[in-house]
CSV table of C-alpha atoms in Angstrom, one decimal:
chain,number,residue,atom,x,y,z
A,1,PRO,CA,0.0,0.0,0.0
A,2,HIS,CA,2.8,2.4,0.8
A,3,GLN,CA,4.4,2.1,-2.6
A,4,ALA,CA,1.1,2.3,-4.4
A,5,CYS,CA,0.0,5.3,-2.5
A,6,SER,CA,3.3,7.0,-3.2
A,7,GLN,CA,2.7,6.5,-6.9
A,8,LEU,CA,-0.8,8.0,-6.4
A,9,VAL,CA,0.7,11.0,-4.7
A,10,ARG,CA,2.9,11.6,-7.8
A,11,TRP,CA,-0.2,11.2,-10.0
A,12,VAL,CA,-2.3,13.6,-8.1
A,13,GLY,CA,0.6,16.1,-7.9
A,14,GLY,CA,0.8,15.8,-11.7
A,15,CYS,CA,-2.9,16.8,-12.0
A,16,ALA,CA,-2.0,20.2,-10.7
A,17,GLU,CA,0.6,20.9,-13.4
A,18,TRP,CA,-1.4,22.3,-16.3
A,19,PRO,CA,0.4,22.9,-19.6
A,20,SER,CA,0.9,26.6,-20.1
A,21,ASN,CA,0.6,26.3,-23.9
A,22,ARG,CA,-3.1,25.8,-24.9
A,23,SER,CA,-2.1,23.9,-28.0
A,24,MET,CA,-0.3,21.3,-25.9
A,25,CYS,CA,-3.4,20.5,-23.9
A,26,SER,CA,-6.3,18.2,-25.1
A,27,HIS,CA,-8.6,19.8,-22.5
A,28,PRO,CA,-9.1,23.4,-21.6
A,29,PRO,CA,-6.5,25.0,-19.3
A,30,GLY,CA,-7.8,25.0,-15.7
A,31,SER,CA,-9.7,21.8,-16.2
A,32,CYS,CA,-9.1,18.1,-15.7
A,33,SER,CA,-8.7,15.3,-18.3
A,34,ARG,CA,-10.7,12.2,-17.7
A,35,THR,CA,-7.6,10.3,-16.5
A,36,GLN,CA,-6.7,13.1,-14.1
A,37,SER,CA,-10.2,13.1,-12.7
A,38,GLN,CA,-10.1,9.3,-12.2
A,39,ARG,CA,-6.8,9.7,-10.3
A,40,LEU,CA,-8.4,12.2,-8.0
A,41,HIS,CA,-11.6,10.2,-7.6
A,42,SER,CA,-9.6,7.2,-6.4
A,43,LEU,CA,-8.9,9.2,-3.2
A,44,THR,CA,-12.6,9.7,-2.3
A,45,PHE,CA,-13.5,6.2,-1.2
A,46,THR,CA,-15.4,6.2,2.1
A,47,ARG,CA,-15.5,2.4,2.5
A,48,THR,CA,-13.1,-0.4,2.0
A,49,HIS,CA,-12.5,-1.7,-1.5
A,50,THR,CA,-10.4,-4.8,-0.9
A,51,HIS,CA,-9.4,-5.0,-4.6
A,52,HIS,CA,-7.9,-1.5,-4.6
A,53,PHE,CA,-5.0,0.0,-2.6
A,54,THR,CA,-6.9,3.2,-1.8
A,55,THR,CA,-8.9,2.0,1.1
A,56,PRO,CA,-10.1,4.6,3.7
A,57,GLN,CA,-7.3,3.4,6.1
A,58,ASN,CA,-4.6,4.0,3.5
A,59,ILE,CA,-6.0,7.3,2.4
A,60,ARG,CA,-6.2,8.5,6.0
A,61,THR,CA,-2.9,7.2,7.3
A,62,VAL,CA,-0.5,6.5,4.5
A,63,LEU,CA,-0.8,9.4,2.2
A,64,ARG,CA,1.5,12.2,3.2
A,65,GLY,CA,3.8,14.9,1.8
A,66,GLN,CA,3.8,18.6,1.0
A,67,GLU,CA,3.5,17.8,-2.7
A,68,LEU,CA,0.1,16.3,-2.3
A,69,VAL,CA,-1.0,19.1,0.1
A,70,ASP,CA,0.0,21.7,-2.4
A,71,ALA,CA,-1.8,19.8,-5.3
A,72,LEU,CA,-5.0,19.4,-3.4
A,73,VAL,CA,-5.1,23.1,-2.4
A,74,LYS,CA,-4.5,24.2,-6.0
A,75,LEU,CA,-7.1,21.8,-7.4
A,76,MET,CA,-9.7,22.9,-4.8
A,77,GLU,CA,-9.7,26.3,-6.6
A,78,LEU,CA,-10.7,24.7,-10.0
A,79,PRO,CA,-14.4,24.2,-10.7
A,80,ASP,CA,-13.7,20.9,-12.5
A,81,THR,CA,-12.1,19.3,-9.5
A,82,ARG,CA,-13.6,21.1,-6.5
A,83,GLU,CA,-16.2,18.5,-5.8
A,84,THR,CA,-13.7,15.7,-5.9
A,85,VAL,CA,-11.2,17.5,-3.7
A,86,THR,CA,-13.7,18.4,-1.1
A,87,ALA,CA,-14.7,14.7,-1.0
A,88,ILE,CA,-11.0,13.8,-0.5
A,89,LEU,CA,-10.8,16.3,2.4
A,90,CYS,CA,-13.6,14.4,4.1
A,91,ASN,CA,-11.0,11.5,4.4
A,92,VAL,CA,-7.8,13.5,5.1
A,93,LEU,CA,-8.9,16.0,7.7
A,94,VAL,CA,-9.4,13.3,10.4
A,95,GLU,CA,-7.2,13.6,13.5
A,96,PHE,CA,-4.7,10.9,12.5
A,97,SER,CA,-4.2,11.9,8.9
A,98,PRO,CA,-0.6,13.0,8.1
A,99,LEU,CA,-2.0,15.5,5.6
A,100,ARG,CA,-4.2,17.3,8.2
A,101,GLU,CA,-1.7,19.8,9.6
A,102,GLY,CA,-0.4,20.9,6.2
A,103,LEU,CA,-3.9,21.3,4.8
A,104,VAL,CA,-5.0,23.4,7.8
A,105,GLN,CA,-2.0,25.6,7.5
A,106,GLN,CA,-2.9,26.2,3.8
A,107,GLY,CA,-6.3,27.6,4.9
A,108,VAL,CA,-8.6,24.9,3.6
A,109,LEU,CA,-10.9,25.2,6.7
A,110,THR,CA,-11.8,28.8,5.8
A,111,ARG,CA,-12.5,27.6,2.2
A,112,LEU,CA,-14.7,24.8,3.5
A,113,VAL,CA,-16.7,27.2,5.7
A,114,ALA,CA,-17.3,29.4,2.6
A,115,LEU,CA,-18.5,26.4,0.6
A,116,MET,CA,-21.2,25.7,3.2
A,117,GLN,CA,-23.2,28.4,1.4
A,118,SER,CA,-22.5,27.0,-2.1
A,119,HIS,CA,-25.4,26.6,-4.5
A,120,ASN,CA,-24.0,23.1,-5.3
A,121,ALA,CA,-25.5,20.5,-3.0
A,122,THR,CA,-22.5,18.2,-3.3
A,123,LEU,CA,-20.1,20.9,-2.3
A,124,ARG,CA,-22.3,21.8,0.7
A,125,THR,CA,-22.4,18.2,1.8
A,126,ASN,CA,-18.7,17.7,1.4
A,127,ALA,CA,-17.8,20.9,3.1
A,128,VAL,CA,-19.9,20.2,6.2
A,129,TRP,CA,-18.8,16.6,6.3
A,130,ALA,CA,-15.1,17.5,6.1
A,131,LEU,CA,-15.5,20.1,8.9
A,132,THR,CA,-17.3,17.5,11.0
A,133,ASN,CA,-14.4,15.1,10.6
A,134,PHE,CA,-12.0,17.9,11.5
A,135,THR,CA,-13.8,18.8,14.7
A,136,PHE,CA,-14.3,15.2,15.9
A,137,LYS,CA,-12.3,14.6,19.1
A,138,LEU,CA,-10.4,17.8,18.2
A,139,PRO,CA,-6.9,17.8,19.8
A,140,SER,CA,-6.3,20.6,22.3
A,141,GLY,CA,-3.7,22.2,20.0
A,142,ASP,CA,-6.4,22.8,17.3
A,143,GLN,CA,-9.0,24.2,19.6
A,144,THR,CA,-7.7,27.8,19.3
A,145,LEU,CA,-8.2,27.5,15.5
A,146,LEU,CA,-11.7,26.1,16.1
A,147,ARG,CA,-12.6,29.1,18.3
A,148,THR,CA,-11.4,31.4,15.5
A,149,LEU,CA,-13.8,29.7,13.1
A,150,VAL,CA,-16.6,29.7,15.7
A,151,ASP,CA,-16.1,33.4,16.2
A,152,GLY,CA,-16.6,33.8,12.5
A,153,ASP,CA,-19.6,32.3,10.7
A,154,LEU,CA,-19.2,28.5,11.4
A,155,VAL,CA,-21.9,28.0,13.9
A,156,THR,CA,-24.4,30.4,12.2
A,157,LEU,CA,-23.8,28.6,8.9
A,158,ALA,CA,-24.2,25.2,10.5
A,159,VAL,CA,-27.6,26.2,12.0
A,160,GLN,CA,-28.6,27.5,8.5
A,161,CYS,CA,-27.7,24.2,7.0
A,162,LEU,CA,-30.3,22.5,9.3
A,163,SER,CA,-32.9,24.0,7.0
A,164,ASP,CA,-31.2,22.7,3.9
A,165,PRO,CA,-33.5,20.7,1.5
A,166,VAL,CA,-30.8,18.0,1.2
A,167,MET,CA,-30.9,15.4,4.0
A,168,SER,CA,-27.2,14.7,3.9
A,169,VAL,CA,-26.4,18.4,4.5
A,170,LYS,CA,-28.8,18.4,7.5
A,171,GLN,CA,-27.2,15.2,8.9
A,172,HIS,CA,-23.6,16.4,8.7
A,173,ALA,CA,-24.5,19.9,10.0
A,174,LEU,CA,-26.1,18.3,13.1
A,175,SER,CA,-22.9,16.2,13.6
A,176,LEU,CA,-20.8,19.3,13.3
A,177,LEU,CA,-22.9,21.1,15.9
A,178,ARG,CA,-22.7,18.1,18.2
A,179,ASN,CA,-18.9,18.1,18.0
A,180,ILE,CA,-18.7,21.8,18.7
A,181,LEU,CA,-21.1,21.5,21.6
A,182,LEU,CA,-19.1,18.6,23.1
A,183,LEU,CA,-16.0,20.8,23.0
A,184,GLY,CA,-17.8,23.6,24.8
A,185,ALA,CA,-16.9,26.0,22.0
A,186,ALA,CA,-20.4,27.0,20.8
A,187,PRO,CA,-21.6,30.6,21.4
A,188,LEU,CA,-25.2,30.6,22.6
A,189,LEU,CA,-26.5,33.5,20.4
A,190,PRO,CA,-26.5,31.7,17.0
A,191,LEU,CA,-28.1,28.6,18.7
A,192,ALA,CA,-31.0,30.5,20.3
A,193,GLY,CA,-33.5,29.3,17.8
A,194,LEU,CA,-32.2,25.7,17.8
A,195,PRO,CA,-34.8,24.2,20.2
A,196,ALA,CA,-37.7,25.5,18.2
A,197,LEU,CA,-36.0,24.4,14.9
A,198,MET,CA,-35.6,20.9,16.4
A,199,CYS,CA,-39.3,20.5,17.2
A,200,GLU,CA,-40.6,22.2,14.1
A,201,GLY,CA,-38.8,19.8,11.7
A,202,LEU,CA,-35.7,17.9,12.6
A,203,LEU,CA,-37.2,15.7,15.3
A,204,ALA,CA,-40.2,15.0,13.1
A,205,VAL,CA,-38.3,13.8,10.0
A,206,HIS,CA,-38.5,10.1,8.9
A,207,ASP,CA,-34.9,10.0,7.8
A,208,GLU,CA,-33.2,7.9,10.6
A,209,HIS,CA,-29.8,9.4,10.1
A,210,VAL,CA,-31.0,13.0,10.5
A,211,LEU,CA,-33.2,12.0,13.5
A,212,THR,CA,-30.4,10.1,15.2
A,213,GLU,CA,-28.1,13.1,15.0
A,214,ALA,CA,-30.8,15.5,16.1
A,215,LEU,CA,-31.4,13.5,19.2
A,216,HIS,CA,-27.7,13.4,20.0
A,217,VAL,CA,-27.6,17.2,19.6
A,218,CYS,CA,-30.5,17.6,22.0
A,219,ALA,CA,-28.6,15.5,24.6
A,220,THR,CA,-25.6,17.8,24.4
A,221,LEU,CA,-27.3,21.2,24.6
A,222,PRO,CA,-26.1,23.5,27.4
A,223,ALA,CA,-28.4,24.3,30.3
A,224,ASP,CA,-30.1,27.4,28.9
A,225,LEU,CA,-31.0,25.7,25.6
A,226,ARG,CA,-32.1,22.6,27.4
A,227,THR,CA,-34.6,24.6,29.4
A,228,SER,CA,-35.9,26.2,26.1
A,229,LEU,CA,-36.1,22.7,24.5
A,230,LEU,CA,-38.1,21.2,27.4
A,231,ALA,CA,-40.5,24.1,27.2
A,232,GLN,CA,-41.4,23.3,23.6
A,233,PRO,CA,-44.8,21.6,23.6
A,234,ARG,CA,-44.0,19.2,20.8
A,235,PHE,CA,-40.7,17.9,22.3
A,236,LEU,CA,-41.9,15.3,24.7
A,237,PRO,CA,-44.3,13.7,22.1
A,238,LEU,CA,-41.6,13.6,19.5
A,239,LEU,CA,-39.1,12.1,21.9
A,240,THR,CA,-41.6,9.5,23.0
A,241,ALA,CA,-42.2,8.6,19.3
A,242,ALA,CA,-38.5,8.2,18.8
A,243,LEU,CA,-38.2,5.9,21.8
A,244,GLN,CA,-40.9,3.7,20.3
A,245,ARG,CA,-39.6,3.7,16.7
A,246,GLY,CA,-39.4,0.0,16.1
A,247,ASP,CA,-37.8,0.2,12.6
A,248,SER,CA,-34.6,1.9,13.7
A,249,GLU,CA,-32.1,0.7,16.3
A,250,SER,CA,-30.0,3.8,16.0
A,251,VAL,CA,-33.0,6.1,16.6
A,252,ARG,CA,-34.0,4.2,19.8
A,253,CYS,CA,-30.5,4.3,21.2
A,254,ALA,CA,-30.1,8.0,20.5
A,255,ALA,CA,-33.6,8.7,22.0
A,256,ILE,CA,-32.6,6.8,25.2
A,257,THR,CA,-29.4,8.8,25.5
A,258,CYS,CA,-31.4,12.0,25.0
A,259,ALA,CA,-34.1,11.0,27.5
A,260,SER,CA,-31.6,10.1,30.1
A,261,ALA,CA,-29.7,13.4,29.6
A,262,LEU,CA,-32.8,15.6,29.9
A,263,PHE,CA,-35.3,13.8,32.3
A,264,PRO,CA,-35.1,12.2,35.7
A,265,LEU,CA,-36.0,8.4,36.0
A,266,ASN,CA,-39.2,9.2,37.9
A,267,HIS,CA,-40.6,11.2,35.0
A,268,PRO,CA,-44.0,9.7,34.4
A,269,ASP,CA,-43.8,9.7,30.6
A,270,ILE,CA,-40.2,8.5,30.3
A,271,SER,CA,-39.5,6.0,33.1
A,272,GLU,CA,-41.8,3.3,31.9
A,273,LEU,CA,-40.5,3.5,28.3
A,274,LEU,CA,-36.9,3.3,29.4
A,275,VAL,CA,-37.6,0.2,31.6
A,276,GLU,CA,-39.4,-1.4,28.7
A,277,LEU,CA,-36.5,-0.8,26.4
A,278,THR,CA,-34.2,-2.8,28.7
A,279,GLN,CA,-36.0,-5.8,27.2
A,280,ASP,CA,-35.7,-4.6,23.6
A,281,PRO,CA,-35.0,-7.3,21.0
A,282,MET,CA,-31.9,-5.5,19.9
A,283,ARG,CA,-28.9,-5.9,22.2
A,284,ASN,CA,-27.5,-2.4,21.6
A,285,VAL,CA,-30.8,-0.9,22.6
A,286,GLN,CA,-31.0,-3.2,25.7
A,287,ASP,CA,-27.5,-2.2,26.8
A,288,THR,CA,-28.1,1.6,26.2
A,289,ALA,CA,-31.4,1.4,28.1
A,290,ARG,CA,-29.8,-0.5,31.0
A,291,ILE,CA,-27.0,2.0,31.3
A,292,ALA,CA,-29.4,4.9,31.2
A,293,VAL,CA,-31.6,3.4,33.9
A,294,CYS,CA,-28.6,2.6,36.1
A,295,LYS,CA,-27.3,6.1,35.7
A,296,LEU,CA,-30.6,7.7,36.5
A,297,SER,CA,-31.2,5.5,39.5
A,298,MET,CA,-27.9,6.6,40.9
A,299,ASP,CA,-28.9,10.2,40.4
A,300,LEU,CA,-32.1,9.9,42.3
């Protein structure tokens, strides 16, 4: 894998070297040939392809070098390659990627924040997804940088993305907000309308991925926003429906986590459901419910 990925680094680096003479180029300057596009696309895999050396593990841990960083930054500015490069960034902005520091130093985070407002749904999805991966378990050394982004437009744009018509944008925006909330870095002002937004749409969607992330965000809200959320008349019925959603294990687990974070065990509408879920057919739901009941019993 190391040798193959090194070859791929040289290929991708070559994609950024456009002929200066128009007559030498079979495709317009500032655009990609089909072969170059294929080379870039080979770095966008998000799941393992055992027949190919560019598995997510190799992309995220083996690829390295300033040459590749420079090439990706340059190609991100070109319309023909921007979608593919932002998809690559979803893989290489994770905490353990050797490319992460170089890309951050080149200012890709600011570019990604700007792309959250793109008219292109793929660019919006990739930008929010890449920023979500960057903020997941953020090392302490990067938290100053995160606060700079938060002091800008990051949180405001993430909240705006919750109203996006594309479900994948909603999902990753919720994950991004959750990461920021867990780090204690989110300012309250841009989040003031979040409790109402949750109850007006996000907790009522059928999409299990969006609903799961929305429940996790509810469980991580700071005290002032929790009070506002609990005051929403639709919140408790929506949470109860999520606890009883039989077709989604992930939704039930997230609803249990949310309920145990926001309500005491002796709450009349919650306690019976949590106890029932300790006998759920799915083992993960059972375990989550038992942990929640145990924790809440200790808090009484």
